[in-house]
Tab-separated table of C-alpha atoms in Angstrom:
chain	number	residue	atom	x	y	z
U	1	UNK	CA	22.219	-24.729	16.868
U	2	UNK	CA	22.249	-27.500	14.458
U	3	UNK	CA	24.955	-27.453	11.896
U	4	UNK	CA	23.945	-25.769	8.048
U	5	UNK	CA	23.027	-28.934	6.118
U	6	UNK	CA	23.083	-28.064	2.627
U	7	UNK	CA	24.684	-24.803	-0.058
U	8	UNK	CA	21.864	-22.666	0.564
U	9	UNK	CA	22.327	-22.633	4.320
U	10	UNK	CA	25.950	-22.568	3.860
U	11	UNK	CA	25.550	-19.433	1.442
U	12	UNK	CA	23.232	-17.671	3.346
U	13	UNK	CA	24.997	-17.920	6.498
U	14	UNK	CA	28.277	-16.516	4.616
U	15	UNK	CA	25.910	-13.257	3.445
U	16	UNK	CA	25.006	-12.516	6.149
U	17	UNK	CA	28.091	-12.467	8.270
U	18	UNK	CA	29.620	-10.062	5.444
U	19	UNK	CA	26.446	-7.632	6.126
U	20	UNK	CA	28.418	-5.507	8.685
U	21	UNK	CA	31.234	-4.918	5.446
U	22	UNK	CA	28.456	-4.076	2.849
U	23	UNK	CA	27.250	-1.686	5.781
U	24	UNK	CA	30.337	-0.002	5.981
U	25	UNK	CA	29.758	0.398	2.595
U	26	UNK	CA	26.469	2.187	3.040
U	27	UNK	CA	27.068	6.004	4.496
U	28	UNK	CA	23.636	6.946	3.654
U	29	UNK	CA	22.049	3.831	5.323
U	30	UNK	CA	24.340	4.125	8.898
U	31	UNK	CA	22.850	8.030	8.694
U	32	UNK	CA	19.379	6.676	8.762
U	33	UNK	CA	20.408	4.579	11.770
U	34	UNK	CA	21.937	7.158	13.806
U	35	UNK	CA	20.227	7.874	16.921
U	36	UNK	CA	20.013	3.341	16.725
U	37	UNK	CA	22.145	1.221	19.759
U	38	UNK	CA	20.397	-1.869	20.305
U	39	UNK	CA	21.083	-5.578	20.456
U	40	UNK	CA	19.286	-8.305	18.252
U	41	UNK	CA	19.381	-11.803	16.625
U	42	UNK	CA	19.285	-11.910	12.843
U	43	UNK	CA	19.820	-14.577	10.362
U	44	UNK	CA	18.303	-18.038	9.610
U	45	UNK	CA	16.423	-19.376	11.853
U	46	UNK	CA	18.851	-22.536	13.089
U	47	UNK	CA	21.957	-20.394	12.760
U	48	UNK	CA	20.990	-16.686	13.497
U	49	UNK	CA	23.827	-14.103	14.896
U	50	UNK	CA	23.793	-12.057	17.980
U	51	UNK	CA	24.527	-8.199	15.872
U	52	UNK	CA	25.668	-5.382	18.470
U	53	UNK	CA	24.527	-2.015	16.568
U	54	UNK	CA	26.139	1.285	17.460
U	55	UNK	CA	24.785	4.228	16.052
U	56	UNK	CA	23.856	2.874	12.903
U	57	UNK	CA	26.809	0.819	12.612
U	58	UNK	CA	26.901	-3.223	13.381
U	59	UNK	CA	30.494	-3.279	15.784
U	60	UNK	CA	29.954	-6.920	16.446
U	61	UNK	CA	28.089	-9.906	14.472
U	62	UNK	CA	28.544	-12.920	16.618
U	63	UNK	CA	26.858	-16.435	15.534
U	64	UNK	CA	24.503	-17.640	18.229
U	65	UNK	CA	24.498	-19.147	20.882
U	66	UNK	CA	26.747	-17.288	23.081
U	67	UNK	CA	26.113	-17.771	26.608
U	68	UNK	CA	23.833	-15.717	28.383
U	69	UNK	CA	23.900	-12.992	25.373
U	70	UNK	CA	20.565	-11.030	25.455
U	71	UNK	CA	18.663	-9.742	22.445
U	72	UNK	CA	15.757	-7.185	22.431
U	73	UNK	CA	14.642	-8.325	19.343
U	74	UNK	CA	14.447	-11.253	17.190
U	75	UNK	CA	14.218	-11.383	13.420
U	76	UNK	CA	14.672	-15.129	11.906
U	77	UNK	CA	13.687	-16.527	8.762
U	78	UNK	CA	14.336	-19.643	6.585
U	79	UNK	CA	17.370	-20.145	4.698
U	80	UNK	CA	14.507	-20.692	1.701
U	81	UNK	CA	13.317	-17.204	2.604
U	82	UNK	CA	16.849	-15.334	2.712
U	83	UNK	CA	17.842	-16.988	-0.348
U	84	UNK	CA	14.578	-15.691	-1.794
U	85	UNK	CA	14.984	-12.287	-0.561
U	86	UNK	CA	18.233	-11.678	-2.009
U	87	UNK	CA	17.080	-12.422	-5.215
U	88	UNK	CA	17.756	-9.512	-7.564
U	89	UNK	CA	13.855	-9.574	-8.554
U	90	UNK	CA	12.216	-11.342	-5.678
U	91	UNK	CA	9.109	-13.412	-6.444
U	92	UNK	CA	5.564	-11.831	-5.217
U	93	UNK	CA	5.356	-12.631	-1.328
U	94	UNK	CA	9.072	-12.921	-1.081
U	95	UNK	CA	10.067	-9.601	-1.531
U	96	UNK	CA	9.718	-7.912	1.696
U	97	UNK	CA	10.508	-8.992	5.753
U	98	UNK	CA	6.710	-8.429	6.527
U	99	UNK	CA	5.486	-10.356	3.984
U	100	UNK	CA	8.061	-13.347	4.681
U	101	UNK	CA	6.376	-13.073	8.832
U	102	UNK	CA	3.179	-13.075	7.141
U	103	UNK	CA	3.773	-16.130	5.280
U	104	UNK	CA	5.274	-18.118	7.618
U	105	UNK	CA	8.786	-18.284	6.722
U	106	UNK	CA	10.012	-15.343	9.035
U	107	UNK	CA	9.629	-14.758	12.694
U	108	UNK	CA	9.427	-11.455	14.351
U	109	UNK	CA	9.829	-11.831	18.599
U	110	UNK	CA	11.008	-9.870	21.671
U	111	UNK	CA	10.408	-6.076	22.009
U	112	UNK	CA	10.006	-4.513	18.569
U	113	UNK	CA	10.085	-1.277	19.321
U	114	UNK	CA	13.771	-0.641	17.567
U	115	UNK	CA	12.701	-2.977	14.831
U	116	UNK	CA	9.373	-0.488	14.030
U	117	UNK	CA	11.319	2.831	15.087
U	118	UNK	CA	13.834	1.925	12.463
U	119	UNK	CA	12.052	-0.498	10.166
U	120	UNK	CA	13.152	1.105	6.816
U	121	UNK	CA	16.676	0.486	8.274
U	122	UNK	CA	16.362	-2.854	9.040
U	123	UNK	CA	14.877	-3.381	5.810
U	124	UNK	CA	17.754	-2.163	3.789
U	125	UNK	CA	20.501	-3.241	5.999
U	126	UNK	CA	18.893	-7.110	5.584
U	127	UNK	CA	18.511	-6.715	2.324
U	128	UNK	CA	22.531	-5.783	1.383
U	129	UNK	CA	23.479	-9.118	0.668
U	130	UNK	CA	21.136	-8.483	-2.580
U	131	UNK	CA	23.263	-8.218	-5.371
U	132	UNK	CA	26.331	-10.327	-4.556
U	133	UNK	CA	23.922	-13.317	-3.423
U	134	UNK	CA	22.006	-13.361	-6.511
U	135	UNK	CA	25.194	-13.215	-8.085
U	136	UNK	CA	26.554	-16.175	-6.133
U	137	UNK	CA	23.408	-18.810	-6.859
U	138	UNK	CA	22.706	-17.617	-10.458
S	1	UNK	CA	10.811	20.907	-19.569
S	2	UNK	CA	10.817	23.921	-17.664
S	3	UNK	CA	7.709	25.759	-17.639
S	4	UNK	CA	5.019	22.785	-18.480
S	5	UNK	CA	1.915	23.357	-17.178
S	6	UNK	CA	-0.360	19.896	-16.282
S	7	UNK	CA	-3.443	19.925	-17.599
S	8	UNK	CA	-5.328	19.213	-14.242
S	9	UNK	CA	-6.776	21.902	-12.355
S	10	UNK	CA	-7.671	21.990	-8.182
S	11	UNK	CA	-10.395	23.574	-6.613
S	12	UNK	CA	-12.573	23.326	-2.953
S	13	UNK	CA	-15.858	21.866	-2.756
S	14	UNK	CA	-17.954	22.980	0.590
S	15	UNK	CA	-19.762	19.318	1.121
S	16	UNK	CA	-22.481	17.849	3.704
S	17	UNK	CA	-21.393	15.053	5.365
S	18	UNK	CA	-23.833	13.745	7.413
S	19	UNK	CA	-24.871	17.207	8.636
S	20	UNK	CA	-21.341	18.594	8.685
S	21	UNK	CA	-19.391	20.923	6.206
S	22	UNK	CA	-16.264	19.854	4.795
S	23	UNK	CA	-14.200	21.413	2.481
S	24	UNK	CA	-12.918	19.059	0.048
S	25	UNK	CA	-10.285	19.571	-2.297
S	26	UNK	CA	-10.556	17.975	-5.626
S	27	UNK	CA	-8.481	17.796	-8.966
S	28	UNK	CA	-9.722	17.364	-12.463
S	29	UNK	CA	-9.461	16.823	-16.006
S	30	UNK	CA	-11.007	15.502	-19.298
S	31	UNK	CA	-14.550	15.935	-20.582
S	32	UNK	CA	-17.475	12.829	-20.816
S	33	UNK	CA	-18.197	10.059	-18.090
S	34	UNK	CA	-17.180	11.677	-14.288
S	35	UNK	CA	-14.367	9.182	-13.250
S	36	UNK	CA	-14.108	9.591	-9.666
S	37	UNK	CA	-10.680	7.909	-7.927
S	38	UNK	CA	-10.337	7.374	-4.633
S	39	UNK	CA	-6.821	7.077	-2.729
S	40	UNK	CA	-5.661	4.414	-0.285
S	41	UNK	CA	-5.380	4.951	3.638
S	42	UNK	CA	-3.112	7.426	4.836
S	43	UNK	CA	-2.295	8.847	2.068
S	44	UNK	CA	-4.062	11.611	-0.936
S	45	UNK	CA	-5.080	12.257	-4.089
S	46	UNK	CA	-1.730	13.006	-5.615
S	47	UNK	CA	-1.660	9.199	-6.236
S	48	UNK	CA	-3.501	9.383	-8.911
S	49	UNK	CA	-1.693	12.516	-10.949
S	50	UNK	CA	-0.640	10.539	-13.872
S	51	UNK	CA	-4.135	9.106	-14.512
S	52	UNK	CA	-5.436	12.880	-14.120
S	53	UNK	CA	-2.908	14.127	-17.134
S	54	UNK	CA	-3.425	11.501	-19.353
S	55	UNK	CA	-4.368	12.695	-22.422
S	56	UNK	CA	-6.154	9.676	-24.196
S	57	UNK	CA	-8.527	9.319	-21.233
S	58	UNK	CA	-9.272	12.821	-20.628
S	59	UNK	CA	-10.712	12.662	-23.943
S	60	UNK	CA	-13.702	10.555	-23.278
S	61	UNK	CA	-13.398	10.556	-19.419
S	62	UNK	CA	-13.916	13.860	-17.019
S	63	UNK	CA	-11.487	12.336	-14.235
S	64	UNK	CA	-11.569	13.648	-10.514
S	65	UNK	CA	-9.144	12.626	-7.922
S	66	UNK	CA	-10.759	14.340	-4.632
S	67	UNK	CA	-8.571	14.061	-1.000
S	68	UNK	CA	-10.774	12.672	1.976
S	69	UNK	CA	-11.625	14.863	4.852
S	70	UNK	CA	-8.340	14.301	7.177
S	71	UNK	CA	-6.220	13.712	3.898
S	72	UNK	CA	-3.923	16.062	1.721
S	73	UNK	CA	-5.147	19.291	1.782
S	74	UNK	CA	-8.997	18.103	3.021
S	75	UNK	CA	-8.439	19.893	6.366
S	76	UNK	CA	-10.888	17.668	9.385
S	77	UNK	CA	-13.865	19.168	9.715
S	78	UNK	CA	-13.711	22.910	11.301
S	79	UNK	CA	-15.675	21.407	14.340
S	80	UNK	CA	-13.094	19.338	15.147
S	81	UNK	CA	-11.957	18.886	18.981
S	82	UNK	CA	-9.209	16.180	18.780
S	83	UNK	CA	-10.509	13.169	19.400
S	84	UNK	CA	-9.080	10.173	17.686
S	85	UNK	CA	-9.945	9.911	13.832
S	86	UNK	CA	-12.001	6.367	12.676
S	87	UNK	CA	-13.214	5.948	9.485
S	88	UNK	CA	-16.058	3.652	9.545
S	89	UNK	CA	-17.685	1.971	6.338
S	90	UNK	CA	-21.439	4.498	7.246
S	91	UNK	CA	-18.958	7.430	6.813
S	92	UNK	CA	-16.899	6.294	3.920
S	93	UNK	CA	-20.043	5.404	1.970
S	94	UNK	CA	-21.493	8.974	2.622
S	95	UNK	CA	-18.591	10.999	1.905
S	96	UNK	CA	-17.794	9.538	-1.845
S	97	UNK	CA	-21.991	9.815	-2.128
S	98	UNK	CA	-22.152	13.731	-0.859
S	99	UNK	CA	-18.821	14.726	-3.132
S	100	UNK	CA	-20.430	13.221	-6.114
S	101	UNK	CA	-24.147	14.792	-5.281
S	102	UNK	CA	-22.418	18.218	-4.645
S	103	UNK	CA	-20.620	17.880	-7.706
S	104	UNK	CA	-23.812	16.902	-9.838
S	105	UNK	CA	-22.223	13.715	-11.419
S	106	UNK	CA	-24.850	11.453	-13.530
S	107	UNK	CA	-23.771	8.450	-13.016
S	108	UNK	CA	-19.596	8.112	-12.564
S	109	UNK	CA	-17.625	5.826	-12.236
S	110	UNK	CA	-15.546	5.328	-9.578
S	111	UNK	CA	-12.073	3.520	-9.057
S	112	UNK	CA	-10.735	3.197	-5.669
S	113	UNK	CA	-7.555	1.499	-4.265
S	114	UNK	CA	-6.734	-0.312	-1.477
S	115	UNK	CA	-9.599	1.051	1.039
S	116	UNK	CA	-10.693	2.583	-1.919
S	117	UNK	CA	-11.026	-0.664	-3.309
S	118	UNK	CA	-12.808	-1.927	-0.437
S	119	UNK	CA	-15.297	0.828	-0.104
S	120	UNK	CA	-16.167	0.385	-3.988
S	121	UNK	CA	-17.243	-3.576	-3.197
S	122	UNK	CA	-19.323	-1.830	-0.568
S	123	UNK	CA	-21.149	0.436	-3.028
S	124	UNK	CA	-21.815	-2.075	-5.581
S	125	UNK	CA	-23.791	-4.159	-2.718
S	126	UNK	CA	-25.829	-0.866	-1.634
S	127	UNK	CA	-26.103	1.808	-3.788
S	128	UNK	CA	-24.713	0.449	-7.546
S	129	UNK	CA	-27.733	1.602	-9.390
S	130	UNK	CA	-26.097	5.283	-8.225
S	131	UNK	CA	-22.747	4.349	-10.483
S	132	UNK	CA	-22.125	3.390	-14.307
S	133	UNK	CA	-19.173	1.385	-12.836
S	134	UNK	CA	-16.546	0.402	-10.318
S	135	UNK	CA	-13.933	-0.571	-10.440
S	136	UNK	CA	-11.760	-1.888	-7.142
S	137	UNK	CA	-8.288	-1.931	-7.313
S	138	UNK	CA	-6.270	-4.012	-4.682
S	139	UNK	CA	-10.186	-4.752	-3.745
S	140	UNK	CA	-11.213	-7.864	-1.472
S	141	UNK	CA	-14.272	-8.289	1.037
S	142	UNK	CA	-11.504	-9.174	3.790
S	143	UNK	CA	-7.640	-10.129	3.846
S	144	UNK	CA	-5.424	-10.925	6.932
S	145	UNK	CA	-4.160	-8.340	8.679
S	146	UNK	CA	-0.228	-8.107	8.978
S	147	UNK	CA	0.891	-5.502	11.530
S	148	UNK	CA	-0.672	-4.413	14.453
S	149	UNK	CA	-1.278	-0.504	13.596
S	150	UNK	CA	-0.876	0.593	16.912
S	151	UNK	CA	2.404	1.268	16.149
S	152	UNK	CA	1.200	3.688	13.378
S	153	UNK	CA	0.383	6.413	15.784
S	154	UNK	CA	2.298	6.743	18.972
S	155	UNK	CA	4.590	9.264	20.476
S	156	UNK	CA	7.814	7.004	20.617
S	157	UNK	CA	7.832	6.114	16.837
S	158	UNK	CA	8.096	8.636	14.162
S	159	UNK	CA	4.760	8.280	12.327
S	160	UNK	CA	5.577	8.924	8.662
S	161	UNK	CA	9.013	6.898	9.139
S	162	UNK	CA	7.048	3.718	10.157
S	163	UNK	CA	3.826	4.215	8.313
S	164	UNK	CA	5.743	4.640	4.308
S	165	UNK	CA	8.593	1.623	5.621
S	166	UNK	CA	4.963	-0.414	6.258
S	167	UNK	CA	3.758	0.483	3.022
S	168	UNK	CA	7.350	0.077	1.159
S	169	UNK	CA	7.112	-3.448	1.115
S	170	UNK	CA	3.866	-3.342	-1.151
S	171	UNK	CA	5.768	-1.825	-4.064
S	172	UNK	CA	6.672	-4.106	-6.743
S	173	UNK	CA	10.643	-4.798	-6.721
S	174	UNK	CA	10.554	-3.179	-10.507
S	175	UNK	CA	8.263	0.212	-9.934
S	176	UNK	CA	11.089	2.872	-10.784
S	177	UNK	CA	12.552	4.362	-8.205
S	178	UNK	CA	11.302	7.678	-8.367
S	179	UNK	CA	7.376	6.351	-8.337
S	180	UNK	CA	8.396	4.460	-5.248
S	181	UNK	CA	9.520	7.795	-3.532
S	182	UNK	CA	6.825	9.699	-4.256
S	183	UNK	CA	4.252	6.818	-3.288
S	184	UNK	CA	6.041	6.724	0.232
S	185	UNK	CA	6.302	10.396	0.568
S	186	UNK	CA	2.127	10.351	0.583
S	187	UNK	CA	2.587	8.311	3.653
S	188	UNK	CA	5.265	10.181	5.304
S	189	UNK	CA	3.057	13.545	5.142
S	190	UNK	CA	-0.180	12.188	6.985
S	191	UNK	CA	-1.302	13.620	9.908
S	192	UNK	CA	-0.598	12.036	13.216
S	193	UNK	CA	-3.118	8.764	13.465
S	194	UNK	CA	-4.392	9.277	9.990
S	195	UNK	CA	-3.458	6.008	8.667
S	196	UNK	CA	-4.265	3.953	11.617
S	197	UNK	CA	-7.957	5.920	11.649
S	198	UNK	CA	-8.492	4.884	8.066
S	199	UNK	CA	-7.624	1.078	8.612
S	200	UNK	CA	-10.113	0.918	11.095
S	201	UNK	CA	-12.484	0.413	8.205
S	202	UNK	CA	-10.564	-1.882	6.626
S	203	UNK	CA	-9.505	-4.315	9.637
S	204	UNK	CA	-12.490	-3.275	11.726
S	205	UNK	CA	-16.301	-2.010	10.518
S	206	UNK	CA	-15.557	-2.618	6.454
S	207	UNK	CA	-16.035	-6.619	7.080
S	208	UNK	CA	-17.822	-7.323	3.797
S	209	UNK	CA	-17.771	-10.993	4.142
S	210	UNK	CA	-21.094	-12.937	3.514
S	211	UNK	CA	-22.421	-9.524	2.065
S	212	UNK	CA	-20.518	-9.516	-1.520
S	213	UNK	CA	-22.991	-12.705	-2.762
S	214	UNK	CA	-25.281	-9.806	-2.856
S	215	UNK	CA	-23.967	-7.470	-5.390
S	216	UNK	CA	-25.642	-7.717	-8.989
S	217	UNK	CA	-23.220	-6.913	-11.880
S	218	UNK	CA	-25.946	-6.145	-14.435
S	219	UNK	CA	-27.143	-3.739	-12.177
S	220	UNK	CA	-23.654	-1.941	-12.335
S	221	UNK	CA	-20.499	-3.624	-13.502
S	222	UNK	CA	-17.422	-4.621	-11.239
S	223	UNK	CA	-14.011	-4.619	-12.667
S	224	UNK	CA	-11.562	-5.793	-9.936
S	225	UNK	CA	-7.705	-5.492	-10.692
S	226	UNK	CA	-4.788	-6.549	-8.185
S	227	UNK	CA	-0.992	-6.599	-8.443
S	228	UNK	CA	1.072	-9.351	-7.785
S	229	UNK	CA	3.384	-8.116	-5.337
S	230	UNK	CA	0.632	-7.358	-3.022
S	231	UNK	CA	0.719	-9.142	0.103
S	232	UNK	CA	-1.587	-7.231	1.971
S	233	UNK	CA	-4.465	-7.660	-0.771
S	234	UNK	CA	-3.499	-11.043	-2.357
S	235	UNK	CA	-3.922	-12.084	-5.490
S	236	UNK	CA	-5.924	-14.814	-4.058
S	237	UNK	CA	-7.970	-12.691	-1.473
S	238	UNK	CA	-9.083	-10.593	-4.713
S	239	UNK	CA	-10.009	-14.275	-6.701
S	240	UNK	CA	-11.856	-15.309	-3.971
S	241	UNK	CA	-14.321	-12.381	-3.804
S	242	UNK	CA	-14.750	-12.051	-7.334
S	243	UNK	CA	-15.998	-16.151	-7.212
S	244	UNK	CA	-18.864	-15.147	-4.954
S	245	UNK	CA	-19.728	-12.606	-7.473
S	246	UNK	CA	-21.510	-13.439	-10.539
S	247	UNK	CA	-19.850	-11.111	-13.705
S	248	UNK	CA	-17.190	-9.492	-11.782
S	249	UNK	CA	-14.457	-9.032	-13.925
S	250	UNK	CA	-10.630	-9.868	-12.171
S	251	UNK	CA	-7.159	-9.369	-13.467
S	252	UNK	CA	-4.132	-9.668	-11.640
S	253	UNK	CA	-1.509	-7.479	-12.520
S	254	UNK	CA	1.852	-8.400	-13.098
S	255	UNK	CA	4.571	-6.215	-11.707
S	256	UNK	CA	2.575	-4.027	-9.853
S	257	UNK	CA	2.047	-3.765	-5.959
S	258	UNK	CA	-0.436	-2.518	-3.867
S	259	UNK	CA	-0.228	1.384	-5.369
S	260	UNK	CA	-0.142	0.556	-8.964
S	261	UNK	CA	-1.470	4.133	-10.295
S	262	UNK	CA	1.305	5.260	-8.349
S	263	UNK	CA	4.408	3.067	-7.989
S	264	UNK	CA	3.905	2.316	-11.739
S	265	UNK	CA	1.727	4.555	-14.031
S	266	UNK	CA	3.186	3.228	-17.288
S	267	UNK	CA	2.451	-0.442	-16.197
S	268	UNK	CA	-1.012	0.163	-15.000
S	269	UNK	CA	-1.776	2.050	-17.295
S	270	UNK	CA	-1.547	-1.278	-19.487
S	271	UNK	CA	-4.173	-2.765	-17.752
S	272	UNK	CA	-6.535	0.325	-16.925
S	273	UNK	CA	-7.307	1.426	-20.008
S	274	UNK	CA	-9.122	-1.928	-21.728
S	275	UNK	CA	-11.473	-1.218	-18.697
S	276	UNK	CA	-11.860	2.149	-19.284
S	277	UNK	CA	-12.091	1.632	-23.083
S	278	UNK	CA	-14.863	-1.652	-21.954
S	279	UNK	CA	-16.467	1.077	-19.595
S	280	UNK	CA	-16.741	4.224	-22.410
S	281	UNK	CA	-17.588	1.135	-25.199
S	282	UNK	CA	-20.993	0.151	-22.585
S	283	UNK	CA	-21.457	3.759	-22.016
S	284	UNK	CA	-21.998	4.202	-25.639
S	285	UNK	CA	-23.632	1.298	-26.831
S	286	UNK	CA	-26.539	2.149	-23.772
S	287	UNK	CA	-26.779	5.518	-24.720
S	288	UNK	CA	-27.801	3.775	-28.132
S	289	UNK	CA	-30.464	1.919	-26.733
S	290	UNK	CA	-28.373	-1.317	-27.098
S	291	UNK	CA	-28.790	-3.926	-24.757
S	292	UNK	CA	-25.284	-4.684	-22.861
């Protein structure tokens, strides 16, 4: 993995690895990922972490690579594209992970079936960073 | 406040389609030009409740919201033996035809949204001297498709769960939160395979590509309206069609998604009614013998 070059990268890579805390945070949103174990890479796309989810609940949030880890699913986008995301108001076309895949600034790979079983989850739980990023670049 | 009554009122209406009964339930109110609205794939009628009360439009306008056969409380046909549900563009075209001959209409209008949209482009190409108006909301001859909707109906994914966290993403980041919920709760009580059966007319048979050249606004007029946060019927995917159109009116909406009657009734409601008030202002100036 190359190292982040510039604030956004450095920013969004910080969000994310506090994700698990704002989780923790969350009670309703661990319920709605209850019956959810699973391993996947999240994050941007040239610095993305290996997260270990537990019953709704992300025990372990490791930045890739680690050797020989295995993921079932990927879920990478730009640093652009995070930093857009987390806006509190999103602009049209960067408001949602599907429409980020459709335009090109996400990538969706490996087995999706946790990702679609519990896509309203993964959703929310990548959108957490929401408030305190906007907060951070405004 | 407790113990309002809305002013709309539901009934059943026994209609041939194609040589088959269906009972169709439909919703109403107002008095003047039949408004006829048609919901979006995998989902009913109850979208458009706030359009249905509104009392400014009821006064000129005799709106009807009806649920498809398969949708809401439409049960499928009684002759039904299980096989997989398709909606094809013949089928679509019939059933908003037979509802509106059964229910004697001269004329209506009719808005539809998202497939609803679709279908509308396909009956101002075939059958617009049938219609005062359409209008096509989240409308385009073709757009991209962005999910593959086999995952809509299978027995290892809960259907509602994955088809309203699909659609969630279409809602405008500042529809309140309530209008959100109830917009995904449409999609979260639709039969098994529902959804996926209706977007096989719009990813499959309702290709209107090369065919929308062909529709003549004089004939009827087109009013096409699309919200900005839609990424499933761009902004630019509705542009496009309305350029190979001659007259078709377009407005992109801002803060709205792909369920704007819906997600946000107040905000559309800003841009639907100069349309409607356009549509009631060339209803009146033809009944005058005017030329429009």
């Amino acid at each position: 993995m190359s190292s982040a070059s510039n604030a956004t990268d450095v920013a969004v890579i910080k969000a994310f690895a506090a994700i698990p805390a704002f989780l923790e945070q969350t009670p309703a949103l661990i319920a709605r990922g209850r019956f959810l174990d699973c391993e996947c890479l999240l994050g941007p796309i040239g610095h993305p972490f290996h997260a270990s989810i537990r019953t709704g609940r992300i025990v372990d949030l490791t930045p890739a690579p680690v050797l020989m880890r295995s993921w079932r699913f990927a879920y990478r986008a730009s640093p652009a594209a995070w930093a857009a995301y987390w806006q509190s108001e999103p602009r049209p076309g960067w408001h949602d992970l599907l429409a980020l895949t459709k335009r090109g600034e996400a990538f969706l790979e490996g087995d999706l079936h946790p990702f679609m079983a519990h896509l309203q989850y993964f959703k929310e739980v990548l959108a957490l960073p929401r408030q305190q990023f906007a907060v951070t670049v405004s | 406040m407790s113990g309002t009554i809305e002013p709309m009122v539901g009934r059943y209406v026994h209609v041939d389609i194609g040589g088959e009964m269906n009972r169709i339930y439909f919703e109403e109110n107002g008095t003047g030009i039949p408004l006829v609205c048609l919901h979006t794939a995998g989902s009913d009628a109850r979208q458009w409740r706030h359009l249905l009360a509104d009392e400014e439009f009821a006064k000129n306008f005799r709106i009807i919201a009806f649920d498809m056969p398969w949708h809401g409380k439409s049960n499928p046909p009684a002759d039904w033996t299980g096989e997989e549900y398709q909606l094809t563009t013949a089928r679509y075209t019939e059933t908003i035809r037979a509802f509106c001959k059964a229910l004697k209409f001269d004329k209506p209008v009719v808005m539809g949204c998202s497939i609803g949209g679709r279908i509308v482009l396909n009956l101002a190409i075939d059958h617009a001297a049938e219609f005062r108006a359409l209008i096509g909301l989240e409308a385009a001859d073709f757009q991209a498709p962005w999910y593959d909707t086999t995952w809509l109906n299978r027995p290892d994914v809960h259907g509602g769960e994955v088809c309203a966290a699909l659609v969630s993403g279409l809602i405008a980041p500042q529809s309140p939160q309530a209008s959100r919920s109830e917009t995904l709760w449409g999609y979260k009580q639709g039969g098994p395979g529902v959804f996926k059966g209706d977007l096989y007319f719009y990813r499959v048979d309702g290709d209107l590509r090369g065919r929308v050249e062909t529709i003549d606004t004089k004939v009827c007029p087109l009013f096409l309206l699309t919200g900005e946060y839609d990424f499933s019927c761009t902004p630019e995917d509705t542009k496009r069609t309305a350029a190979a159109i001659g007259g078709a009116s377009v407005t992109i909406m801002e803060q709205l998604g792909h369920f704007p009657m819906s997600e946000n009734p107040e905000q559309f409601r800003r841009y639907i009614s100069p349309v409607l008030g356009e549509i009631l202002k060339q209803s009146m100036q033809s009944k005058q013998g005017v030329k429009v």
